[in-house]
PDB file of C-alpha atoms and ligand atoms in Angstrom:
ATOM      1  CA  MET U   1      34.361  11.609   4.412  1.00 51.00           C
ATOM      2  CA  ASN U   2      31.175  10.428   2.911  1.00 57.00           C
ATOM      3  CA  ALA U   3      31.346   7.070   0.877  1.00 67.00           C
ATOM      4  CA  ALA U   4      30.404   7.665  -2.722  1.00 78.00           C
ATOM      5  CA  ARG U   5      26.895   6.754  -3.465  1.00 86.00           C
ATOM      6  CA  GLU U   6      26.328   3.781  -5.811  1.00 90.00           C
ATOM      7  CA  ILE U   7      24.340   4.673  -8.861  1.00 92.00           C
ATOM      8  CA  ARG U   8      23.107   1.758 -10.912  1.00 95.00           C
ATOM      9  CA  MET U   9      20.055   0.542 -12.845  1.00 97.00           C
ATOM     10  CA  THR U  10      17.637  -1.220 -10.525  1.00 98.00           C
ATOM     11  CA  SER U  11      15.055  -3.435 -12.111  1.00 98.00           C
ATOM     12  CA  PHE U  12      11.814  -4.378 -10.302  1.00 98.00           C
ATOM     13  CA  VAL U  13       8.162  -4.859 -11.001  1.00 98.00           C
ATOM     14  CA  VAL U  14       5.649  -2.207 -10.135  1.00 98.00           C
ATOM     15  CA  ASN U  15       1.906  -2.859 -10.408  1.00 98.00           C
ATOM     16  CA  GLY U  16       2.636  -5.840 -12.681  1.00 97.00           C
ATOM     17  CA  MET U  17       5.030  -4.059 -14.951  1.00 97.00           C
ATOM     18  CA  LYS U  18       8.765  -4.448 -15.135  1.00 98.00           C
ATOM     19  CA  ARG U  19      10.473  -1.087 -14.434  1.00 98.00           C
ATOM     20  CA  GLU U  20      14.114  -0.001 -14.496  1.00 98.00           C
ATOM     21  CA  VAL U  21      15.279   3.032 -12.756  1.00 98.00           C
ATOM     22  CA  GLN U  22      18.820   4.621 -12.967  1.00 97.00           C
ATOM     23  CA  ALA U  23      19.358   6.244  -9.478  1.00 97.00           C
ATOM     24  CA  PRO U  24      21.595   5.968  -6.328  1.00 97.00           C
ATOM     25  CA  THR U  25      20.575   2.645  -4.706  1.00 97.00           C
ATOM     26  CA  ASP U  26      20.017   4.348  -1.337  1.00 97.00           C
ATOM     27  CA  THR U  27      17.201   6.466  -2.894  1.00 98.00           C
ATOM     28  CA  PRO U  28      14.018   6.124  -0.915  1.00 98.00           C
ATOM     29  CA  LEU U  29      11.476   3.889  -2.942  1.00 98.00           C
ATOM     30  CA  LEU U  30       8.910   6.624  -2.092  1.00 98.00           C
ATOM     31  CA  TYR U  31      10.879   9.213  -4.208  1.00 98.00           C
ATOM     32  CA  VAL U  32      11.257   6.792  -7.079  1.00 98.00           C
ATOM     33  CA  LEU U  33       7.628   5.807  -7.107  1.00 98.00           C
ATOM     34  CA  ARG U  34       6.389   9.569  -6.932  1.00 98.00           C
ATOM     35  CA  ASN U  35       9.143  11.268  -8.980  1.00 98.00           C
ATOM     36  CA  ASP U  36      10.347   8.849 -11.473  1.00 98.00           C
ATOM     37  CA  LEU U  37       7.259   6.625 -11.965  1.00 98.00           C
ATOM     38  CA  GLU U  38       4.593   9.308 -11.400  1.00 98.00           C
ATOM     39  CA  LEU U  39       2.671   7.164  -8.915  1.00 98.00           C
ATOM     40  CA  SER U  40       1.104   9.728  -6.548  1.00 98.00           C
ATOM     41  CA  GLY U  41      -0.863   7.246  -4.319  1.00 98.00           C
ATOM     42  CA  PRO U  42       1.923   6.763  -1.723  1.00 98.00           C
ATOM     43  CA  GLN U  43       2.299  10.076   0.312  1.00 98.00           C
ATOM     44  CA  PHE U  44       5.224  11.669   2.015  1.00 98.00           C
ATOM     45  CA  GLY U  45       4.173  12.118   5.569  1.00 98.00           C
ATOM     46  CA  CYS U  46       6.800  11.812   8.281  1.00 98.00           C
ATOM     47  CA  GLY U  47       9.742  10.281   6.182  1.00 98.00           C
ATOM     48  CA  MET U  48      10.734   8.330   9.162  1.00 98.00           C
ATOM     49  CA  ALA U  49       8.385   5.231   9.086  1.00 98.00           C
ATOM     50  CA  GLN U  50       6.203   6.717  11.804  1.00 98.00           C
ATOM     51  CA  CYS U  51       2.890   7.512  10.038  1.00 98.00           C
ATOM     52  CA  GLY U  52       2.168   4.888   7.250  1.00 98.00           C
ATOM     53  CA  ALA U  53       1.155   7.462   4.632  1.00 98.00           C
ATOM     54  CA  CYS U  54       3.818   6.113   2.229  1.00 98.00           C
ATOM     55  CA  SER U  55       2.898   2.441   2.464  1.00 98.00           C
ATOM     56  CA  VAL U  56       3.230  -0.032  -0.423  1.00 98.00           C
ATOM     57  CA  LEU U  57       3.005  -3.748  -0.771  1.00 98.00           C
ATOM     58  CA  LEU U  58       6.439  -5.373  -1.316  1.00 98.00           C
ATOM     59  CA  ASN U  59       5.967  -9.079  -2.223  1.00 98.00           C
ATOM     60  CA  GLY U  60       2.647  -8.724  -0.593  1.00 98.00           C
ATOM     61  CA  LYS U  61       3.859  -7.353   2.605  1.00 98.00           C
ATOM     62  CA  GLU U  62       3.109  -3.694   3.791  1.00 98.00           C
ATOM     63  CA  VAL U  63       6.378  -1.674   3.932  1.00 98.00           C
ATOM     64  CA  ARG U  64       7.062   1.973   4.502  1.00 98.00           C
ATOM     65  CA  SER U  65       8.405   3.174   1.177  1.00 98.00           C
ATOM     66  CA  CYS U  66       9.935   6.259   2.822  1.00 98.00           C
ATOM     67  CA  ILE U  67      12.693   4.048   4.508  1.00 98.00           C
ATOM     68  CA  THR U  68      12.819   1.320   1.881  1.00 98.00           C
ATOM     69  CA  THR U  69      15.757   1.852  -0.389  1.00 98.00           C
ATOM     70  CA  LEU U  70      15.537   1.453  -4.108  1.00 98.00           C
ATOM     71  CA  GLY U  71      18.462  -1.158  -4.013  1.00 97.00           C
ATOM     72  CA  SER U  72      16.572  -3.364  -1.637  1.00 98.00           C
ATOM     73  CA  VAL U  73      13.609  -3.814  -4.008  1.00 98.00           C
ATOM     74  CA  THR U  74      15.741  -5.248  -6.860  1.00 98.00           C
ATOM     75  CA  GLY U  75      13.842  -8.100  -8.583  1.00 98.00           C
ATOM     76  CA  LYS U  76      10.823  -7.735  -6.205  1.00 98.00           C
ATOM     77  CA  GLU U  77       7.205  -6.866  -6.768  1.00 98.00           C
ATOM     78  CA  VAL U  78       5.801  -3.525  -5.580  1.00 98.00           C
ATOM     79  CA  THR U  79       2.017  -2.825  -5.455  1.00 98.00           C
ATOM     80  CA  THR U  80       0.858   0.707  -4.968  1.00 98.00           C
ATOM     81  CA  LEU U  81      -2.645   2.071  -4.488  1.00 98.00           C
ATOM     82  CA  GLU U  82      -2.842   2.454  -8.149  1.00 98.00           C
ATOM     83  CA  GLY U  83      -2.176  -1.253  -8.716  1.00 98.00           C
ATOM     84  CA  LEU U  84      -4.799  -2.644  -6.250  1.00 98.00           C
ATOM     85  CA  SER U  85      -7.671  -3.248  -8.719  1.00 97.00           C
ATOM     86  CA  ALA U  86      -5.409  -4.966 -11.100  1.00 96.00           C
ATOM     87  CA  ARG U  87      -3.889  -7.123  -8.365  1.00 97.00           C
ATOM     88  CA  TRP U  88      -7.560  -8.066  -7.240  1.00 97.00           C
ATOM     89  CA  ALA U  89      -8.454  -8.808 -10.899  1.00 96.00           C
ATOM     90  CA  LYS U  90      -5.469 -11.079 -11.415  1.00 95.00           C
ATOM     91  CA  GLN U  91      -6.086 -12.864  -8.156  1.00 95.00           C
ATOM     92  CA  LYS U  92      -9.730 -13.570  -9.035  1.00 94.00           C
ATOM     93  CA  GLY U  93      -9.503 -13.900 -12.868  1.00 94.00           C
ATOM     94  CA  LEU U  94     -11.676 -10.839 -13.414  1.00 94.00           C
ATOM     95  CA  SER U  95     -11.446  -8.357 -16.304  1.00 91.00           C
ATOM     96  CA  GLU U  96      -9.166  -5.573 -15.353  1.00 81.00           C
ATOM     97  CA  ALA U  97     -11.354  -2.908 -16.897  1.00 77.00           C
ATOM     98  CA  GLU U  98     -14.358  -3.703 -14.633  1.00 79.00           C
ATOM     99  CA  ALA U  99     -12.463  -4.806 -11.376  1.00 90.00           C
ATOM    100  CA  ILE U 100     -12.367  -2.476  -8.449  1.00 96.00           C
ATOM    101  CA  HIS U 101     -10.597  -3.766  -5.350  1.00 98.00           C
ATOM    102  CA  PRO U 102     -13.048  -4.445  -2.542  1.00 98.00           C
ATOM    103  CA  VAL U 103     -10.876  -2.393  -0.231  1.00 98.00           C
ATOM    104  CA  GLN U 104     -11.261   0.651  -2.607  1.00 98.00           C
ATOM    105  CA  ALA U 105     -14.869  -0.080  -3.102  1.00 98.00           C
ATOM    106  CA  ALA U 106     -15.415  -0.211   0.628  1.00 98.00           C
ATOM    107  CA  TRP U 107     -13.662   2.952   1.254  1.00 98.00           C
ATOM    108  CA  ILE U 108     -15.841   4.745  -1.405  1.00 98.00           C
ATOM    109  CA  GLU U 109     -19.120   3.210  -0.022  1.00 98.00           C
ATOM    110  CA  GLU U 110     -18.212   4.091   3.573  1.00 97.00           C
ATOM    111  CA  GLN U 111     -16.949   7.517   2.625  1.00 97.00           C
ATOM    112  CA  THR U 112     -13.937   6.835   4.854  1.00 98.00           C
ATOM    113  CA  PRO U 113     -11.510   9.632   4.069  1.00 97.00           C
ATOM    114  CA  LEU U 114     -11.681  13.020   5.545  1.00 97.00           C
ATOM    115  CA  CYS U 115      -8.706  15.061   4.217  1.00 98.00           C
ATOM    116  CA  GLY U 116      -7.554  11.737   2.651  1.00 98.00           C
ATOM    117  CA  PHE U 117      -3.928  12.203   3.258  1.00 98.00           C
ATOM    118  CA  CYS U 118      -3.408   9.044   5.259  1.00 98.00           C
ATOM    119  CA  GLN U 119      -5.840   6.854   3.332  1.00 98.00           C
ATOM    120  CA  ASN U 120      -3.290   5.448   0.888  1.00 98.00           C
ATOM    121  CA  GLY U 121      -1.491   3.746   3.789  1.00 98.00           C
ATOM    122  CA  MET U 122      -4.825   2.649   5.373  1.00 98.00           C
ATOM    123  CA  MET U 123      -5.996   0.942   2.261  1.00 98.00           C
ATOM    124  CA  ILE U 124      -2.582  -0.772   1.652  1.00 98.00           C
ATOM    125  CA  LYS U 125      -2.560  -2.095   5.248  1.00 98.00           C
ATOM    126  CA  ALA U 126      -6.250  -3.252   4.885  1.00 98.00           C
ATOM    127  CA  THR U 127      -5.357  -5.076   1.661  1.00 98.00           C
ATOM    128  CA  GLU U 128      -2.375  -6.874   3.405  1.00 98.00           C
ATOM    129  CA  LEU U 129      -4.491  -7.911   6.375  1.00 98.00           C
ATOM    130  CA  LEU U 130      -7.454  -9.117   4.254  1.00 98.00           C
ATOM    131  CA  GLU U 131      -5.238 -11.153   1.957  1.00 98.00           C
ATOM    132  CA  LYS U 132      -3.883 -12.999   5.031  1.00 97.00           C
ATOM    133  CA  ASN U 133      -7.182 -13.085   6.951  1.00 98.00           C
ATOM    134  CA  ALA U 134     -10.389 -12.392   5.018  1.00 97.00           C
ATOM    135  CA  SER U 135     -12.522 -12.244   8.155  1.00 98.00           C
ATOM    136  CA  PRO U 136     -10.615 -10.383  10.823  1.00 98.00           C
ATOM    137  CA  THR U 137     -12.247  -9.544  14.157  1.00 98.00           C
ATOM    138  CA  VAL U 138     -12.303  -5.905  15.287  1.00 98.00           C
ATOM    139  CA  SER U 139      -9.370  -6.625  17.599  1.00 98.00           C
ATOM    140  CA  GLU U 140      -7.424  -8.191  14.745  1.00 98.00           C
ATOM    141  CA  ILE U 141      -8.225  -5.161  12.584  1.00 98.00           C
ATOM    142  CA  LYS U 142      -6.973  -2.803  15.420  1.00 98.00           C
ATOM    143  CA  GLU U 143      -3.883  -4.904  15.908  1.00 98.00           C
ATOM    144  CA  ALA U 144      -3.006  -4.661  12.199  1.00 98.00           C
ATOM    145  CA  PHE U 145      -3.201  -1.025  12.059  1.00 98.00           C
ATOM    146  CA  THR U 146      -1.533  -0.351  15.340  1.00 97.00           C
ATOM    147  CA  GLY U 147       1.204  -3.174  15.359  1.00 94.00           C
ATOM    148  CA  GLY U 148       4.217  -3.431  13.183  1.00 90.00           C
ATOM    149  CA  ILE U 149       6.860  -0.861  12.695  1.00 94.00           C
ATOM    150  CA  SER U 150       4.465   1.892  13.976  1.00 97.00           C
ATOM    151  CA  PRO U 151       0.779   2.684  14.086  1.00 98.00           C
ATOM    152  CA  HIS U 152      -0.916   4.043  10.953  1.00 98.00           C
ATOM    153  CA  LEU U 153      -1.736   7.685  11.910  1.00 98.00           C
ATOM    154  CA  CYS U 154      -4.737   9.646  10.817  1.00 98.00           C
ATOM    155  CA  ARG U 155      -4.695  13.228  12.006  1.00 97.00           C
ATOM    156  CA  CYS U 156      -8.281  13.641  11.198  1.00 98.00           C
ATOM    157  CA  GLY U 157      -9.465  10.711  13.381  1.00 97.00           C
ATOM    158  CA  SER U 158     -11.085   8.595  10.768  1.00 97.00           C
ATOM    159  CA  TYR U 159     -10.295   5.398  12.646  1.00 98.00           C
ATOM    160  CA  THR U 160     -13.941   4.215  13.258  1.00 98.00           C
ATOM    161  CA  ALA U 161     -14.774   4.693   9.612  1.00 98.00           C
ATOM    162  CA  ILE U 162     -11.590   2.669   8.650  1.00 98.00           C
ATOM    163  CA  ILE U 163     -12.668  -0.264  10.764  1.00 98.00           C
ATOM    164  CA  GLN U 164     -16.169  -0.116   9.193  1.00 98.00           C
ATOM    165  CA  ALA U 165     -14.682   0.014   5.724  1.00 98.00           C
ATOM    166  CA  VAL U 166     -12.387  -3.062   6.571  1.00 98.00           C
ATOM    167  CA  GLN U 167     -15.400  -4.923   7.684  1.00 98.00           C
ATOM    168  CA  ARG U 168     -17.256  -4.090   4.539  1.00 98.00           C
ATOM    169  CA  ALA U 169     -14.414  -5.095   2.344  1.00 98.00           C
ATOM    170  CA  SER U 170     -13.969  -8.350   4.421  1.00 98.00           C
ATOM    171  CA  ALA U 171     -17.578  -9.213   3.685  1.00 97.00           C
ATOM    172  CA  THR U 172     -16.843  -9.194  -0.156  1.00 94.00           C
ATOM    173  CA  MET U 173     -13.484 -10.768   0.117  1.00 92.00           C
ATOM    174  CA  SER U 174     -14.593 -13.626   2.424  1.00 90.00           C
ATOM    175  CA  LYS U 175     -17.551 -14.279   0.122  1.00 83.00           C
ATOM    176  CA  ARG U 176     -15.115 -14.371  -2.842  1.00 65.00           C
ATOM    177  CA  SER U 177     -12.587 -16.711  -1.095  1.00 61.00           C
ATOM    178  CA  GLU U 178     -15.563 -19.224  -0.318  1.00 59.00           C
ATOM    179  CA  ALA U 179     -16.654 -19.101  -4.037  1.00 54.00           C
TER     180      ALA U 179
HETATM  181  S1  FES P   1       6.037   8.902   5.281  1.00 93.48           S
HETATM  182 FE1  FES P   1       6.616   6.859   5.468  1.00 93.48          FE
HETATM  183  S2  FES P   1       5.863   6.234   7.315  1.00 93.48           S
HETATM  184 FE2  FES P   1       5.340   8.384   7.209  1.00 93.48          FE
HETATM  185  S1  FES P   2      -8.206  11.472   6.625  1.00 93.48           S
HETATM  186 FE1  FES P   2      -6.960  13.107   7.057  1.00 93.48          FE
HETATM  187  S2  FES P   2      -5.074  12.282   7.852  1.00 93.48           S
HETATM  188 FE2  FES P   2      -6.521  10.700   7.661  1.00 93.48          FE
END
């Protein structure tokens, strides 16, 4: 016999705003973000923590939202792709209206996406990496994208463009951290 699912109000912060969601506590965070909060940046790829398309930052650390339960994020801070620019603005004391996160700017300038499906996770991973290490080497970039719970996968093979975009974002972020 299946145990009854616990339904309760979960309170957490998403992109700087307190949110409350009434749902079973074992609901994947990805479903809550996309269906309840209408944030379409995180994508459903494999649903098994094997591709990275659903990644978000949880208290600054990249997690796979497809296997992260709603209950486990109680009181924590989630940043999705939609919140990256505001995150950067807050970190640097910039006006939110004018700020674009250097990772997103670099992705545009390098024209990195092909079909684009994986790129949410790629930008989230790049942000996590560059917040810890603003000037990573190529091998550190490769390690970031291939280590952890599983590699970030791109079925279109945009890996070289991703490395170039991380390096471009790194040039901006390392300059900013020296300033
Ligand atoms: S959808 Fe979450 S890792 Fe693939
Ligand atoms: S750009 Fe198509 S899956 Fe990565």
